[in-house]
PDB file of C-alpha atoms in Angstrom:
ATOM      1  CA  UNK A   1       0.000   0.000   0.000  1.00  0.00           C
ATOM      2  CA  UNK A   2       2.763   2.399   0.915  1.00  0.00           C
ATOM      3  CA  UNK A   3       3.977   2.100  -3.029  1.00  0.00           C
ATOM      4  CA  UNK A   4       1.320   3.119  -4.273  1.00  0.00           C
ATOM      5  CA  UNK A   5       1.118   6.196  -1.739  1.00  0.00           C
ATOM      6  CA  UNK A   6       4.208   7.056  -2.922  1.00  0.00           C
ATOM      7  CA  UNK A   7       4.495   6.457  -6.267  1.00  0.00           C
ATOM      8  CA  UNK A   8       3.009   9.099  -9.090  1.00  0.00           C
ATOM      9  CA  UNK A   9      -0.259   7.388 -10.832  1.00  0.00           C
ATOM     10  CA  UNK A  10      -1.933   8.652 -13.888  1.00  0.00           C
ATOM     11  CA  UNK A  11      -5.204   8.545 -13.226  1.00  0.00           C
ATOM     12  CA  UNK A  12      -5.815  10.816 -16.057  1.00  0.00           C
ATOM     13  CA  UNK A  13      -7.654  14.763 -15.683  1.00  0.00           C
ATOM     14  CA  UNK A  14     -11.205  15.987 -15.838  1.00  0.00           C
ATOM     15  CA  UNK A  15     -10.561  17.009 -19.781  1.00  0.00           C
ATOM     16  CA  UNK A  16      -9.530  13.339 -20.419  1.00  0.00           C
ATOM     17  CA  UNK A  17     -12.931  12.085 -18.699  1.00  0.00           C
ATOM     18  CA  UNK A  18     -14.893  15.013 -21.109  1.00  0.00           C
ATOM     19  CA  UNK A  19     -13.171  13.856 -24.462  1.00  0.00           C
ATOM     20  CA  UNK A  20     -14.083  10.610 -23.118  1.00  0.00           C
ATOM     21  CA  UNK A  21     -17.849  11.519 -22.596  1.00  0.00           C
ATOM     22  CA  UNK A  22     -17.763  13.656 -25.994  1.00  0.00           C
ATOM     23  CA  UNK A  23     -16.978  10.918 -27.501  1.00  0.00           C
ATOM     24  CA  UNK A  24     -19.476   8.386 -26.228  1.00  0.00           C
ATOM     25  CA  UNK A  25     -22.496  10.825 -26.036  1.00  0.00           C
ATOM     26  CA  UNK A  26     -21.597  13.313 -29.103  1.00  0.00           C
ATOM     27  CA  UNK A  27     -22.041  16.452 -26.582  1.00  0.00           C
ATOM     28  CA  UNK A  28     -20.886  17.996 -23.566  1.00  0.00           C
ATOM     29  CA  UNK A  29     -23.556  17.085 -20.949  1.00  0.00           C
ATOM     30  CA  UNK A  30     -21.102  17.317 -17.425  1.00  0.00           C
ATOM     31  CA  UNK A  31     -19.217  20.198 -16.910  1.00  0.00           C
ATOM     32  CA  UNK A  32     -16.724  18.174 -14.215  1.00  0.00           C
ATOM     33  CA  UNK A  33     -17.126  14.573 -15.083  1.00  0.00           C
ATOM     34  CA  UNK A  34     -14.514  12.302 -13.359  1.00  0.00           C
ATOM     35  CA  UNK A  35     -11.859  10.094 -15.041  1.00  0.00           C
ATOM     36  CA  UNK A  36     -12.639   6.316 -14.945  1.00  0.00           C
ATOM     37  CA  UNK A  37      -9.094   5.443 -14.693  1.00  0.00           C
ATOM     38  CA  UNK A  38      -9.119   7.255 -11.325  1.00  0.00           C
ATOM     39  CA  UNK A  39     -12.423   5.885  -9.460  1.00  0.00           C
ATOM     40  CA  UNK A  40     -11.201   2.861 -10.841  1.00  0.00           C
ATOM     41  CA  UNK A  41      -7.760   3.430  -9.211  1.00  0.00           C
ATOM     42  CA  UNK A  42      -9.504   4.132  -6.219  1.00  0.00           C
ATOM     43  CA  UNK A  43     -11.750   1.139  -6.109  1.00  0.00           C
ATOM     44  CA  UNK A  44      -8.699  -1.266  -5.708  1.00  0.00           C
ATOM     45  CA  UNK A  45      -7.918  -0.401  -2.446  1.00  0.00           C
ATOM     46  CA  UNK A  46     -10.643  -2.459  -1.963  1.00  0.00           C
ATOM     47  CA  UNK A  47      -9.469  -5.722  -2.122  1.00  0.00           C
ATOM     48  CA  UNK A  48     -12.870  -7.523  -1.573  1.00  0.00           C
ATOM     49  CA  UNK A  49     -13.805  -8.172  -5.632  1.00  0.00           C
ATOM     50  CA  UNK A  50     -17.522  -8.646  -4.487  1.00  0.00           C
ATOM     51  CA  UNK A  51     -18.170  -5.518  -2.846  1.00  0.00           C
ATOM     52  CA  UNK A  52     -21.095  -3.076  -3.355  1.00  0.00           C
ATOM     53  CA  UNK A  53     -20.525   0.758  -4.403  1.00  0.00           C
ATOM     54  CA  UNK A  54     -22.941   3.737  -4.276  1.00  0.00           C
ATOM     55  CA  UNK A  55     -22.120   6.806  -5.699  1.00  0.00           C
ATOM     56  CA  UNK A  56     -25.462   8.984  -4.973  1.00  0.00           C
ATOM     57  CA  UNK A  57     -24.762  11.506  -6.843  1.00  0.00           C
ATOM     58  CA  UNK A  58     -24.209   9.606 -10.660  1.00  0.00           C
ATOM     59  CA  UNK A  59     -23.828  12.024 -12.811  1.00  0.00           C
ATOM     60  CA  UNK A  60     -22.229  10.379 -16.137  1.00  0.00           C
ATOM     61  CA  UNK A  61     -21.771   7.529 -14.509  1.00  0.00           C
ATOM     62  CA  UNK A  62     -17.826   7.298 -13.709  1.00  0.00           C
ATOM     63  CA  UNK A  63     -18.799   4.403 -11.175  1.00  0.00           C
ATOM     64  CA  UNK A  64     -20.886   2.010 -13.016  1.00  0.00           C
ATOM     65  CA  UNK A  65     -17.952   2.457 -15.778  1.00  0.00           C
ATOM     66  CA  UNK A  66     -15.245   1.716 -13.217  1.00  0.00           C
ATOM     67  CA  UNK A  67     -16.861  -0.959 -11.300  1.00  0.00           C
ATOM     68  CA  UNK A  68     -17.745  -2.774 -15.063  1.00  0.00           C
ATOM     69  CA  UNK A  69     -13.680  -1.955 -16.518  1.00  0.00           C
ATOM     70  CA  UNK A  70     -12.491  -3.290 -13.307  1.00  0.00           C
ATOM     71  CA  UNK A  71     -14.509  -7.004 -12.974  1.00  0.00           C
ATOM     72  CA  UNK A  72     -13.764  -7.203 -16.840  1.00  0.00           C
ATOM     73  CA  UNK A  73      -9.991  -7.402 -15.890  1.00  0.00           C
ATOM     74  CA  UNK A  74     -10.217  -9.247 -12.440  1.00  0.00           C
ATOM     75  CA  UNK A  75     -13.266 -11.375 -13.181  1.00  0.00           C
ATOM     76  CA  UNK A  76     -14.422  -9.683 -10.064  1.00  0.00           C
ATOM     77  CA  UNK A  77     -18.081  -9.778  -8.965  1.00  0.00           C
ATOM     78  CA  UNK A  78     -18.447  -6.143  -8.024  1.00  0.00           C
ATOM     79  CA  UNK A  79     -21.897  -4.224  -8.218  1.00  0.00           C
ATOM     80  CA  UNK A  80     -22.851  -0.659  -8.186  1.00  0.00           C
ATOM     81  CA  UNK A  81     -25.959   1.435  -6.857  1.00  0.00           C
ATOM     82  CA  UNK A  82     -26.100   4.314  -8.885  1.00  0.00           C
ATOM     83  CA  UNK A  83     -28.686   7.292  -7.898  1.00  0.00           C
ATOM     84  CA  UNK A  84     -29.233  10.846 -10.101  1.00  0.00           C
ATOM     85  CA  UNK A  85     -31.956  13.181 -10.429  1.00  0.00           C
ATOM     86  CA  UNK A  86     -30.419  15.577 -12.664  1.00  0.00           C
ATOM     87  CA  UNK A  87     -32.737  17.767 -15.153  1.00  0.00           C
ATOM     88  CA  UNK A  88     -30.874  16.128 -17.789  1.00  0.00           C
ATOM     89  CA  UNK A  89     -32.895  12.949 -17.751  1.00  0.00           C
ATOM     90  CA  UNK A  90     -36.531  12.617 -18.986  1.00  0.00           C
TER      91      UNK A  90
END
């Protein structure tokens, strides 16, 4: 664990996360989204690849995307609650 503290990660910048979201959605919905790379980074200090993670405020769902990236590699059995009342939904 103390590596990683001190160690430099790239866990890539809020622009990477909004080329990313260009990208999938065609416009700019999120003015701050989050990089997956870093929730993701985040998420394996968590060793327990069955846990449960709630992110109540969703957004463009950063966690769902990290939680899916991050079983796809480990063959982990992680889930997600994701909650988000934004005005951009119908």
């Amino acid at each position: 664990m103390d590596e990683m503290i001190n160690s430099k990660v790239n866990v890539g910048t809020n622009e990477n996360a909004g080329t990313d979201l260009l990208d999938i959605l065609g416009n700019k919905e999120f003015d701050f989204p989050k990089p997956v790379s870093l929730i993701k980074y985040l998420m394996k200090f968590d060793e327990n690849d069955q846990s449960i993670f709630l992110d109540y405020f969703a957004g463009s769902g950063t966690t769902g995307h990290s939680v899916i990236n991050l079983n796809r590699e480990d063959k982990g059995k992680r889930k997600y609650i994701l909650v988000e009342m934004g005005e951009y939904f119908d």
